[in-house]
mmCIF file of C-alpha atoms in Angstrom:
data_model
loop_
_atom_site.group_PDB
_atom_site.id
_atom_site.type_symbol
_atom_site.label_atom_id
_atom_site.label_comp_id
_atom_site.label_asym_id
_atom_site.label_seq_id
_atom_site.Cartn_x
_atom_site.Cartn_y
_atom_site.Cartn_z
ATOM 1 C CA UNK A 299 -5.642 26.200 2.652
ATOM 2 C CA UNK A 300 -7.698 23.185 1.654
ATOM 3 C CA UNK A 301 -10.965 23.869 -0.150
ATOM 4 C CA UNK A 302 -13.963 23.651 2.116
ATOM 5 C CA UNK A 303 -17.141 21.987 0.993
ATOM 6 C CA UNK A 304 -20.443 20.937 2.456
ATOM 7 C CA UNK A 305 -20.043 17.477 3.888
ATOM 8 C CA UNK A 306 -22.152 14.968 1.955
ATOM 9 C CA UNK A 307 -23.477 11.743 3.398
ATOM 10 C CA UNK A 308 -20.640 9.815 4.990
ATOM 11 C CA UNK A 309 -20.016 6.350 3.750
ATOM 12 C CA UNK A 310 -16.614 4.886 4.243
ATOM 13 C CA UNK A 311 -14.863 3.862 1.110
ATOM 14 C CA UNK A 312 -14.481 0.364 2.362
ATOM 15 C CA UNK A 313 -11.922 -1.893 1.032
ATOM 16 C CA UNK A 314 -10.981 -5.456 0.866
ATOM 17 C CA UNK A 315 -9.004 -7.611 -1.450
ATOM 18 C CA UNK A 316 -11.238 -10.373 -2.769
ATOM 19 C CA UNK A 317 -9.246 -13.416 -1.772
ATOM 20 C CA UNK A 318 -11.406 -15.724 -3.818
ATOM 21 C CA UNK A 319 -10.432 -13.917 -7.001
ATOM 22 C CA UNK A 320 -6.665 -14.184 -6.662
ATOM 23 C CA UNK A 321 -5.159 -15.680 -9.782
ATOM 24 C CA UNK A 322 -1.450 -15.114 -9.320
ATOM 25 C CA UNK A 323 0.461 -17.457 -7.053
ATOM 26 C CA UNK A 324 2.349 -15.882 -4.195
ATOM 27 C CA UNK A 325 5.936 -14.828 -4.885
ATOM 28 C CA UNK A 326 7.872 -17.964 -4.650
ATOM 29 C CA UNK A 327 10.383 -19.293 -2.536
ATOM 30 C CA UNK A 328 10.359 -16.864 0.316
ATOM 31 C CA UNK A 329 10.867 -17.716 3.954
ATOM 32 C CA UNK A 330 7.497 -16.172 4.760
ATOM 33 C CA UNK A 331 5.623 -18.349 2.269
ATOM 34 C CA UNK A 332 3.696 -21.371 3.445
ATOM 35 C CA UNK A 333 4.908 -24.538 1.684
ATOM 36 C CA UNK A 334 1.438 -26.040 2.050
ATOM 37 C CA UNK A 335 -0.706 -23.208 0.678
ATOM 38 C CA UNK A 336 1.782 -21.178 -1.343
ATOM 39 C CA UNK A 337 0.460 -18.029 0.328
ATOM 40 C CA UNK A 338 2.841 -15.241 1.276
ATOM 41 C CA UNK A 339 2.444 -14.258 4.935
ATOM 42 C CA UNK A 340 3.225 -10.619 4.136
ATOM 43 C CA UNK A 341 0.136 -10.165 1.978
ATOM 44 C CA UNK A 342 -2.173 -12.005 4.362
ATOM 45 C CA UNK A 343 -0.838 -9.887 7.223
ATOM 46 C CA UNK A 344 -1.328 -6.697 5.209
ATOM 47 C CA UNK A 345 -4.902 -7.601 4.300
ATOM 48 C CA UNK A 346 -5.822 -8.460 7.879
ATOM 49 C CA UNK A 347 -4.323 -5.264 9.320
ATOM 50 C CA UNK A 348 -6.001 -3.176 6.635
ATOM 51 C CA UNK A 349 -9.428 -4.723 7.251
ATOM 52 C CA UNK A 350 -9.028 -3.967 10.964
ATOM 53 C CA UNK A 351 -8.419 -0.333 10.027
ATOM 54 C CA UNK A 352 -11.539 -0.403 7.844
ATOM 55 C CA UNK A 353 -13.640 -1.588 10.780
ATOM 56 C CA UNK A 354 -12.084 0.994 13.072
ATOM 57 C CA UNK A 355 -12.871 3.688 10.538
ATOM 58 C CA UNK A 356 -16.506 2.631 10.566
ATOM 59 C CA UNK A 357 -16.481 2.857 14.350
ATOM 60 C CA UNK A 358 -14.858 6.301 14.341
ATOM 61 C CA UNK A 359 -17.145 7.873 11.751
ATOM 62 C CA UNK A 360 -20.053 8.671 14.143
ATOM 63 C CA UNK A 361 -17.548 10.175 16.586
ATOM 64 C CA UNK A 362 -15.907 12.611 14.182
ATOM 65 C CA UNK A 363 -18.494 15.377 14.472
ATOM 66 C CA UNK A 364 -17.712 15.889 18.148
ATOM 67 C CA UNK A 365 -14.055 14.912 18.267
ATOM 68 C CA UNK A 366 -11.338 16.617 16.266
ATOM 69 C CA UNK A 367 -8.883 13.886 17.290
ATOM 70 C CA UNK A 368 -11.209 11.163 15.964
ATOM 71 C CA UNK A 369 -11.590 13.125 12.732
ATOM 72 C CA UNK A 370 -7.798 13.411 12.393
ATOM 73 C CA UNK A 371 -7.296 9.658 12.856
ATOM 74 C CA UNK A 372 -10.171 8.974 10.487
ATOM 75 C CA UNK A 373 -8.677 11.128 7.731
ATOM 76 C CA UNK A 374 -5.209 9.685 8.259
ATOM 77 C CA UNK A 375 -6.421 6.104 7.896
ATOM 78 C CA UNK A 376 -8.490 7.004 4.858
ATOM 79 C CA UNK A 377 -5.402 8.307 3.129
ATOM 80 C CA UNK A 378 -3.938 4.828 2.750
ATOM 81 C CA UNK A 379 -6.108 1.867 3.759
ATOM 82 C CA UNK A 380 -8.088 1.830 0.523
ATOM 83 C CA UNK A 381 -5.038 2.263 -1.741
ATOM 84 C CA UNK A 382 -3.248 -0.477 0.228
ATOM 85 C CA UNK A 383 -6.023 -2.955 -0.568
ATOM 86 C CA UNK A 384 -6.321 -1.925 -4.196
ATOM 87 C CA UNK A 385 -2.591 -2.158 -4.840
ATOM 88 C CA UNK A 386 -2.584 -5.734 -3.492
ATOM 89 C CA UNK A 387 -5.637 -6.504 -5.655
ATOM 90 C CA UNK A 388 -3.782 -5.258 -8.708
ATOM 91 C CA UNK A 389 -0.669 -7.191 -7.763
ATOM 92 C CA UNK A 390 -2.644 -10.437 -7.601
ATOM 93 C CA UNK A 391 -4.310 -9.669 -10.932
ATOM 94 C CA UNK A 392 -1.074 -9.649 -12.927
ATOM 95 C CA UNK A 393 -1.736 -13.014 -14.564
ATOM 96 C CA UNK A 394 -5.396 -12.379 -15.303
ATOM 97 C CA UNK A 395 -6.493 -12.927 -18.881
ATOM 98 C CA UNK A 396 -9.687 -14.052 -20.541
ATOM 99 C CA UNK A 397 -8.987 -17.712 -19.945
ATOM 100 C CA UNK A 398 -12.099 -19.685 -19.084
ATOM 101 C CA UNK A 399 -11.129 -20.766 -15.578
ATOM 102 C CA UNK A 400 -10.103 -17.243 -14.583
ATOM 103 C CA UNK A 401 -13.326 -15.765 -15.883
ATOM 104 C CA UNK A 402 -15.230 -18.372 -13.896
ATOM 105 C CA UNK A 403 -13.352 -17.436 -10.717
ATOM 106 C CA UNK A 404 -14.094 -13.788 -11.411
ATOM 107 C CA UNK A 405 -17.795 -14.600 -11.562
ATOM 108 C CA UNK A 406 -17.901 -16.858 -8.499
ATOM 109 C CA UNK A 407 -15.495 -14.823 -6.367
ATOM 110 C CA UNK A 408 -16.645 -11.291 -7.220
ATOM 111 C CA UNK A 409 -19.896 -11.110 -9.179
ATOM 112 C CA UNK A 410 -21.868 -13.623 -7.111
ATOM 113 C CA UNK A 411 -20.918 -12.059 -3.738
ATOM 114 C CA UNK A 412 -21.784 -8.658 -5.196
ATOM 115 C CA UNK A 413 -25.270 -9.747 -6.231
ATOM 116 C CA UNK A 414 -25.953 -11.594 -2.982
ATOM 117 C CA UNK A 415 -24.733 -8.886 -0.632
ATOM 118 C CA UNK A 416 -26.145 -5.980 -2.604
ATOM 119 C CA UNK A 417 -29.517 -7.698 -2.273
ATOM 120 C CA UNK A 418 -28.958 -8.625 1.387
ATOM 121 C CA UNK A 419 -27.944 -5.073 2.306
ATOM 122 C CA UNK A 420 -31.046 -3.699 0.610
ATOM 123 C CA UNK A 421 -33.340 -5.981 2.625
ATOM 124 C CA UNK A 422 -31.385 -5.205 5.776
ATOM 125 C CA UNK A 423 -31.883 -1.475 5.279
ATOM 126 C CA UNK A 424 -35.591 -1.977 4.665
ATOM 127 C CA UNK A 425 -35.889 -3.797 7.977
ATOM 128 C CA UNK A 426 -33.326 -2.125 10.250
ATOM 129 C CA UNK A 427 -33.894 1.435 9.051
ATOM 130 C CA UNK A 428 -37.670 1.065 8.701
ATOM 131 C CA UNK A 429 -37.383 1.938 5.019
ATOM 132 C CA UNK A 430 -39.607 -0.542 3.157
ATOM 133 C CA UNK A 431 -39.277 1.397 -0.081
ATOM 134 C CA UNK A 432 -35.512 1.137 -0.315
ATOM 135 C CA UNK A 433 -34.790 -0.148 -3.850
ATOM 136 C CA UNK A 434 -32.770 -3.181 -4.825
ATOM 137 C CA UNK A 435 -30.550 -1.994 -7.638
ATOM 138 C CA UNK A 436 -27.508 -3.834 -8.927
ATOM 139 C CA UNK A 437 -26.519 -0.708 -10.866
ATOM 140 C CA UNK A 438 -26.172 1.466 -7.760
ATOM 141 C CA UNK A 439 -23.848 -0.239 -5.238
ATOM 142 C CA UNK A 440 -24.766 0.516 -1.640
ATOM 143 C CA UNK A 441 -22.222 0.890 1.131
ATOM 144 C CA UNK A 442 -19.512 -1.786 0.957
ATOM 145 C CA UNK A 443 -20.415 -3.530 -2.275
ATOM 146 C CA UNK A 444 -18.930 -0.843 -4.516
ATOM 147 C CA UNK A 445 -15.475 -2.413 -4.161
ATOM 148 C CA UNK A 446 -16.645 -5.702 -5.656
ATOM 149 C CA UNK A 447 -18.048 -4.106 -8.783
ATOM 150 C CA UNK A 448 -14.914 -1.969 -9.038
ATOM 151 C CA UNK A 449 -12.679 -5.050 -8.778
ATOM 152 C CA UNK A 450 -14.747 -6.743 -11.473
ATOM 153 C CA UNK A 451 -14.268 -3.831 -13.864
ATOM 154 C CA UNK A 452 -10.595 -3.332 -13.053
ATOM 155 C CA UNK A 453 -9.789 -6.986 -13.521
ATOM 156 C CA UNK A 454 -11.585 -7.172 -16.866
ATOM 157 C CA UNK A 455 -9.421 -4.284 -18.099
ATOM 158 C CA UNK A 456 -6.176 -5.941 -16.966
ATOM 159 C CA UNK A 457 -5.183 -7.179 -20.459
ATOM 160 C CA UNK A 458 -5.441 -3.602 -21.756
ATOM 161 C CA UNK A 459 -3.065 -2.249 -19.113
ATOM 162 C CA UNK A 460 -0.513 -4.876 -20.105
ATOM 163 C CA UNK A 461 -0.213 -3.563 -23.661
ATOM 164 C CA UNK A 462 -0.142 0.221 -23.208
ATOM 165 C CA UNK A 463 3.255 1.905 -22.963
ATOM 166 C CA UNK A 464 2.646 4.167 -19.958
ATOM 167 C CA UNK A 465 -0.098 2.478 -17.934
ATOM 168 C CA UNK A 466 0.277 4.374 -14.639
ATOM 169 C CA UNK A 467 0.335 7.905 -16.117
ATOM 170 C CA UNK A 468 -2.624 6.967 -18.333
ATOM 171 C CA UNK A 469 -4.607 5.626 -15.385
ATOM 172 C CA UNK A 470 -3.793 8.751 -13.384
ATOM 173 C CA UNK A 471 -4.963 10.938 -16.279
ATOM 174 C CA UNK A 472 -8.254 9.018 -16.342
ATOM 175 C CA UNK A 473 -8.652 9.550 -12.588
ATOM 176 C CA UNK A 474 -8.037 13.281 -12.970
ATOM 177 C CA UNK A 475 -10.577 13.556 -15.781
ATOM 178 C CA UNK A 476 -13.141 11.658 -13.718
ATOM 179 C CA UNK A 477 -12.629 13.994 -10.768
ATOM 180 C CA UNK A 478 -13.734 16.961 -12.892
ATOM 181 C CA UNK A 479 -16.623 15.187 -14.665
ATOM 182 C CA UNK A 480 -19.842 15.503 -12.622
ATOM 183 C CA UNK A 481 -21.928 13.980 -15.430
ATOM 184 C CA UNK A 482 -20.497 10.494 -14.856
ATOM 185 C CA UNK A 483 -23.353 9.764 -12.471
ATOM 186 C CA UNK A 484 -23.792 7.084 -9.834
ATOM 187 C CA UNK A 485 -24.232 3.966 -11.979
ATOM 188 C CA UNK A 486 -21.808 1.243 -10.867
ATOM 189 C CA UNK A 487 -20.075 3.896 -8.722
ATOM 190 C CA UNK A 488 -17.941 4.792 -11.732
ATOM 191 C CA UNK A 489 -16.429 7.808 -10.002
ATOM 192 C CA UNK A 490 -14.783 5.523 -7.479
ATOM 193 C CA UNK A 491 -13.890 2.963 -10.126
ATOM 194 C CA UNK A 492 -12.057 5.569 -12.173
ATOM 195 C CA UNK A 493 -10.563 7.677 -9.385
ATOM 196 C CA UNK A 494 -9.087 4.656 -7.596
ATOM 197 C CA UNK A 495 -7.939 3.062 -10.875
ATOM 198 C CA UNK A 496 -4.291 4.278 -10.666
ATOM 199 C CA UNK A 497 -3.688 2.217 -7.523
ATOM 200 C CA UNK A 498 -4.909 -0.962 -9.205
ATOM 201 C CA UNK A 499 -2.752 -0.307 -12.273
ATOM 202 C CA UNK A 500 0.204 0.417 -10.010
ATOM 203 C CA UNK A 501 -0.316 -2.965 -8.356
ATOM 204 C CA UNK A 502 -0.289 -4.633 -11.774
ATOM 205 C CA UNK A 503 3.171 -3.213 -12.384
ATOM 206 C CA UNK A 504 4.744 -4.074 -9.038
ATOM 207 C CA UNK A 505 7.076 -6.985 -8.403
ATOM 208 C CA UNK A 506 8.024 -8.843 -5.189
ATOM 209 C CA UNK A 507 11.204 -6.793 -4.845
ATOM 210 C CA UNK A 508 9.178 -3.581 -4.641
ATOM 211 C CA UNK A 509 7.403 -4.793 -1.502
ATOM 212 C CA UNK A 510 10.743 -5.833 -0.013
ATOM 213 C CA UNK A 511 12.140 -2.396 -0.808
ATOM 214 C CA UNK A 512 9.655 -0.593 1.445
ATOM 215 C CA UNK A 513 10.552 -2.894 4.336
ATOM 216 C CA UNK A 514 14.116 -1.721 4.573
ATOM 217 C CA UNK A 515 15.143 -0.486 7.995
ATOM 218 C CA UNK A 516 15.520 3.146 6.974
ATOM 219 C CA UNK A 517 11.995 3.140 5.481
ATOM 220 C CA UNK A 518 10.563 1.810 8.748
ATOM 221 C CA UNK A 519 12.372 4.460 10.725
ATOM 222 C CA UNK A 520 11.289 7.233 8.357
ATOM 223 C CA UNK A 521 7.672 6.071 8.424
ATOM 224 C CA UNK A 522 7.297 6.951 12.130
ATOM 225 C CA UNK A 523 7.781 10.734 11.775
ATOM 226 C CA UNK A 524 5.853 10.660 8.492
ATOM 227 C CA UNK A 525 2.845 9.085 10.208
ATOM 228 C CA UNK A 526 3.125 11.573 13.080
ATOM 229 C CA UNK A 527 3.267 14.476 10.621
ATOM 230 C CA UNK A 528 0.263 13.079 8.747
ATOM 231 C CA UNK A 529 -1.807 12.940 11.943
ATOM 232 C CA UNK A 530 -0.844 16.517 12.834
ATOM 233 C CA UNK A 531 -1.672 17.649 9.306
ATOM 234 C CA UNK A 532 -5.026 15.889 9.487
ATOM 235 C CA UNK A 533 -5.715 17.497 12.875
ATOM 236 C CA UNK A 534 -5.088 20.901 11.309
ATOM 237 C CA UNK A 535 -7.132 20.086 8.194
ATOM 238 C CA UNK A 536 -10.106 18.476 9.968
ATOM 239 C CA UNK A 537 -12.151 21.692 10.409
ATOM 240 C CA UNK A 538 -10.947 23.123 7.103
ATOM 241 C CA UNK A 539 -11.839 20.426 4.579
ATOM 242 C CA UNK A 540 -14.344 17.653 4.021
ATOM 243 C CA UNK A 541 -13.196 14.057 4.346
ATOM 244 C CA UNK A 542 -15.295 13.276 1.259
ATOM 245 C CA UNK A 543 -12.161 13.956 -0.805
ATOM 246 C CA UNK A 544 -10.763 10.653 0.483
ATOM 247 C CA UNK A 545 -13.806 8.693 -0.685
ATOM 248 C CA UNK A 546 -13.185 9.521 -4.365
ATOM 249 C CA UNK A 547 -16.940 9.191 -4.794
ATOM 250 C CA UNK A 548 -17.714 12.664 -6.143
ATOM 251 C CA UNK A 549 -16.358 15.121 -8.650
ATOM 252 C CA UNK A 550 -14.826 18.400 -7.536
ATOM 253 C CA UNK A 551 -17.918 20.278 -8.684
ATOM 254 C CA UNK A 552 -20.152 18.014 -6.583
ATOM 255 C CA UNK A 553 -17.995 18.871 -3.581
ATOM 256 C CA UNK A 554 -18.695 22.547 -4.130
ATOM 257 C CA UNK A 555 -15.402 23.649 -5.633
ATOM 258 C CA UNK A 556 -13.909 24.326 -9.073
ATOM 259 C CA UNK A 557 -12.559 21.829 -11.585
ATOM 260 C CA UNK A 558 -8.931 22.893 -11.231
ATOM 261 C CA UNK A 559 -9.057 22.252 -7.482
ATOM 262 C CA UNK A 560 -10.193 18.742 -8.378
ATOM 263 C CA UNK A 561 -7.100 18.254 -10.546
ATOM 264 C CA UNK A 562 -4.789 19.445 -7.784
ATOM 265 C CA UNK A 563 -6.495 17.398 -5.071
ATOM 266 C CA UNK A 564 -6.513 14.211 -7.148
ATOM 267 C CA UNK A 565 -2.793 14.437 -7.852
ATOM 268 C CA UNK A 566 -1.931 15.539 -4.314
ATOM 269 C CA UNK A 567 -3.970 12.775 -2.691
ATOM 270 C CA UNK A 568 -2.449 10.202 -5.025
ATOM 271 C CA UNK A 569 1.027 11.226 -3.899
ATOM 272 C CA UNK A 570 0.077 11.335 -0.217
ATOM 273 C CA UNK A 571 -1.633 7.966 -0.456
ATOM 274 C CA UNK A 572 1.439 6.350 -2.014
ATOM 275 C CA UNK A 573 3.698 7.656 0.743
ATOM 276 C CA UNK A 574 1.329 6.579 3.514
ATOM 277 C CA UNK A 575 0.744 3.176 1.910
ATOM 278 C CA UNK A 576 4.497 2.611 1.708
ATOM 279 C CA UNK A 577 4.754 3.481 5.410
ATOM 280 C CA UNK A 578 1.967 1.014 6.184
ATOM 281 C CA UNK A 579 3.628 -1.771 4.194
ATOM 282 C CA UNK A 580 6.932 -0.996 5.933
ATOM 283 C CA UNK A 581 5.521 -2.170 9.273
ATOM 284 C CA UNK A 582 3.575 -5.197 8.027
ATOM 285 C CA UNK A 583 5.308 -8.342 9.371
ATOM 286 C CA UNK A 584 6.798 -10.628 6.739
ATOM 287 C CA UNK A 585 6.808 -13.693 8.977
ATOM 288 C CA UNK A 586 3.825 -15.807 9.943
ATOM 289 C CA UNK A 587 1.870 -14.293 12.836
ATOM 290 C CA UNK A 588 -1.119 -15.440 14.877
ATOM 291 C CA UNK A 589 -3.372 -13.410 12.590
ATOM 292 C CA UNK A 590 -1.816 -14.474 9.271
ATOM 293 C CA UNK A 591 -4.466 -17.144 8.708
ATOM 294 C CA UNK A 592 -7.135 -14.445 8.963
ATOM 295 C CA UNK A 593 -5.766 -12.714 5.867
ATOM 296 C CA UNK A 594 -7.513 -15.305 3.710
ATOM 297 C CA UNK A 595 -10.865 -14.275 5.212
ATOM 298 C CA UNK A 596 -10.809 -10.512 4.773
ATOM 299 C CA UNK A 597 -13.624 -10.610 2.219
ATOM 300 C CA UNK A 598 -15.786 -12.285 4.856
ATOM 301 C CA UNK A 599 -14.947 -9.755 7.538
ATOM 302 C CA UNK A 600 -15.376 -6.895 5.086
ATOM 303 C CA UNK A 601 -18.843 -7.780 3.859
ATOM 304 C CA UNK A 602 -20.270 -9.210 7.083
ATOM 305 C CA UNK A 603 -19.216 -6.429 9.432
ATOM 306 C CA UNK A 604 -21.137 -3.981 7.273
ATOM 307 C CA UNK A 605 -24.417 -5.169 8.798
ATOM 308 C CA UNK A 606 -23.224 -4.234 12.279
ATOM 309 C CA UNK A 607 -21.653 -0.990 11.079
ATOM 310 C CA UNK A 608 -24.883 0.175 9.467
ATOM 311 C CA UNK A 609 -27.087 -1.322 12.171
ATOM 312 C CA UNK A 610 -25.327 0.726 14.840
ATOM 313 C CA UNK A 611 -26.426 3.866 12.957
ATOM 314 C CA UNK A 612 -29.962 2.687 12.199
ATOM 315 C CA UNK A 613 -30.555 1.701 15.814
ATOM 316 C CA UNK A 614 -29.039 4.893 17.227
ATOM 317 C CA UNK A 615 -26.407 3.297 19.437
ATOM 318 C CA UNK A 616 -24.092 6.299 19.194
ATOM 319 C CA UNK A 617 -26.956 8.619 20.123
ATOM 320 C CA UNK A 618 -28.352 6.544 22.963
ATOM 321 C CA UNK A 619 -25.044 5.796 24.672
ATOM 322 C CA UNK A 620 -23.372 9.168 25.191
ATOM 323 C CA UNK A 621 -20.407 7.625 26.993
ATOM 324 C CA UNK A 622 -19.220 6.340 23.621
ATOM 325 C CA UNK A 623 -18.236 9.921 22.801
ATOM 326 C CA UNK A 624 -15.826 10.108 25.742
ATOM 327 C CA UNK A 625 -12.130 9.192 25.374
ATOM 328 C CA UNK A 626 -12.698 5.841 27.115
ATOM 329 C CA UNK A 627 -15.753 5.219 24.965
ATOM 330 C CA UNK A 628 -13.789 5.934 21.792
ATOM 331 C CA UNK A 629 -11.111 3.461 22.862
ATOM 332 C CA UNK A 630 -13.767 0.856 23.669
ATOM 333 C CA UNK A 631 -15.445 1.331 20.293
ATOM 334 C CA UNK A 632 -12.084 0.924 18.554
ATOM 335 C CA UNK A 633 -11.272 -2.306 20.384
ATOM 336 C CA UNK A 634 -14.760 -3.733 19.820
ATOM 337 C CA UNK A 635 -14.578 -2.992 16.101
ATOM 338 C CA UNK A 636 -11.188 -4.721 15.847
ATOM 339 C CA UNK A 637 -12.447 -7.743 17.768
ATOM 340 C CA UNK A 638 -15.627 -8.099 15.726
ATOM 341 C CA UNK A 639 -13.946 -7.950 12.339
ATOM 342 C CA UNK A 640 -11.235 -10.335 13.563
ATOM 343 C CA UNK A 641 -13.888 -12.859 14.563
ATOM 344 C CA UNK A 642 -15.574 -12.510 11.172
ATOM 345 C CA UNK A 643 -12.328 -13.388 9.373
ATOM 346 C CA UNK A 644 -11.832 -16.684 11.218
ATOM 347 C CA UNK A 645 -11.954 -20.092 9.480
ATOM 348 C CA UNK A 646 -15.295 -21.150 11.082
ATOM 349 C CA UNK A 647 -16.979 -18.053 9.634
ATOM 350 C CA UNK A 648 -15.322 -18.723 6.297
ATOM 351 C CA UNK A 649 -16.711 -22.245 6.251
ATOM 352 C CA UNK A 650 -20.184 -21.041 7.208
ATOM 353 C CA UNK A 651 -20.386 -18.412 4.458
ATOM 354 C CA UNK A 652 -18.255 -19.969 1.713
ATOM 355 C CA UNK A 653 -21.433 -20.731 -0.233
ATOM 356 C CA UNK A 654 -21.933 -16.979 -0.667
ATOM 357 C CA UNK A 655 -18.322 -15.792 -0.948
ATOM 358 C CA UNK A 656 -16.652 -18.593 -2.881
ATOM 359 C CA UNK A 657 -19.341 -20.810 -4.434
ATOM 360 C CA UNK A 658 -18.200 -23.596 -6.749
ATOM 361 C CA UNK A 659 -21.115 -23.280 -9.199
ATOM 362 C CA UNK A 660 -19.819 -25.920 -11.611
ATOM 363 C CA UNK A 661 -23.413 -26.360 -12.761
ATOM 364 C CA UNK A 662 -23.483 -22.799 -14.135
ATOM 365 C CA UNK A 663 -20.621 -23.184 -16.611
ATOM 366 C CA UNK A 664 -20.190 -25.179 -19.777
ATOM 367 C CA UNK A 665 -17.717 -27.988 -19.619
ATOM 368 C CA UNK A 666 -14.584 -27.626 -21.685
ATOM 369 C CA UNK A 667 -14.794 -30.159 -24.568
ATOM 370 C CA UNK A 668 -11.035 -30.681 -24.347
ATOM 371 C CA UNK A 669 -11.279 -31.623 -20.666
ATOM 372 C CA UNK A 670 -14.135 -34.020 -21.424
ATOM 373 C CA UNK A 671 -12.100 -35.630 -24.187
ATOM 374 C CA UNK A 672 -9.107 -36.044 -21.853
ATOM 375 C CA UNK A 673 -11.293 -37.684 -19.210
ATOM 376 C CA UNK A 674 -12.698 -40.111 -21.769
ATOM 377 C CA UNK A 675 -9.233 -40.878 -23.084
ATOM 378 C CA UNK A 676 -8.013 -41.614 -19.574
ATOM 379 C CA UNK A 677 -10.974 -43.908 -18.959
#
């Protein structure tokens, strides 16, 4: 039986792959790659589908207390959507080093959005939740912004993972130790940073052929009963365990259980997440689809939809409109969430918010003397 624990505050462990921070070119010469952009349709499709699941999870969360089916779907999705994003983030970090241009992109594509949206979310909570005393703290990520600070830390450590002999087992050992260390605290959401670390390191060690492997026909066929079994398992587990285990935000002791349960759960969830993520990848289209272009805007949809997700709680929509808790209401909420996040990933939204998500900021960085010399020589 799964360990039971008091359910802490529910915040989805949101996920998105920061498109602005990608340093590695897409795997080359594949039929699914765009000759103009060099982007691989598979990864853009995977990111879009995963961000839709993130938004749906936000929509389902208020429904889980009164619906065991909603709780089962919620737990099933939370088994893999975060690992799926993090693995792709690691995969696109393979070429990261401390080169000047890559550090600059890390600042403009991750750090700047983190600072801006952490601040914006704080002011939004003050206004929408009538909480004027809510602090603005860059050391304590609120809601969605934790993933940005985690990506910043993971990417900075990339050179270290390239030199150790057994990177994945080492990262998994760190995650296990974090899960039994309640003294880590909340600064920079280090529990999540460390407990999700193995997925990022796994991504660093993957190659294009690994993603093609999970798309074999027999894997697709096998993924159907595996998904069905996962939903049934989640339906059984829903009243018996807290979904906070899937957030990787707390230690085992903070969830009201013993340290050795934390070790078992961390290893078990890692294995389950890998299987479910492989099943998810198996059904991601490799060819260009109508939504492929939206894969480049998942960071936009991820950060912007958070205002609506939190606002719906602050303004009591799920309390005021009881019909939302009916089967038809749950379906409507799911479709609305998918439509909203899809709209927020579109090119017009990207253009409108690029100043916050992907600022150029050439003025903030020193010019490379070598580049200046080359320009003068050319003149």
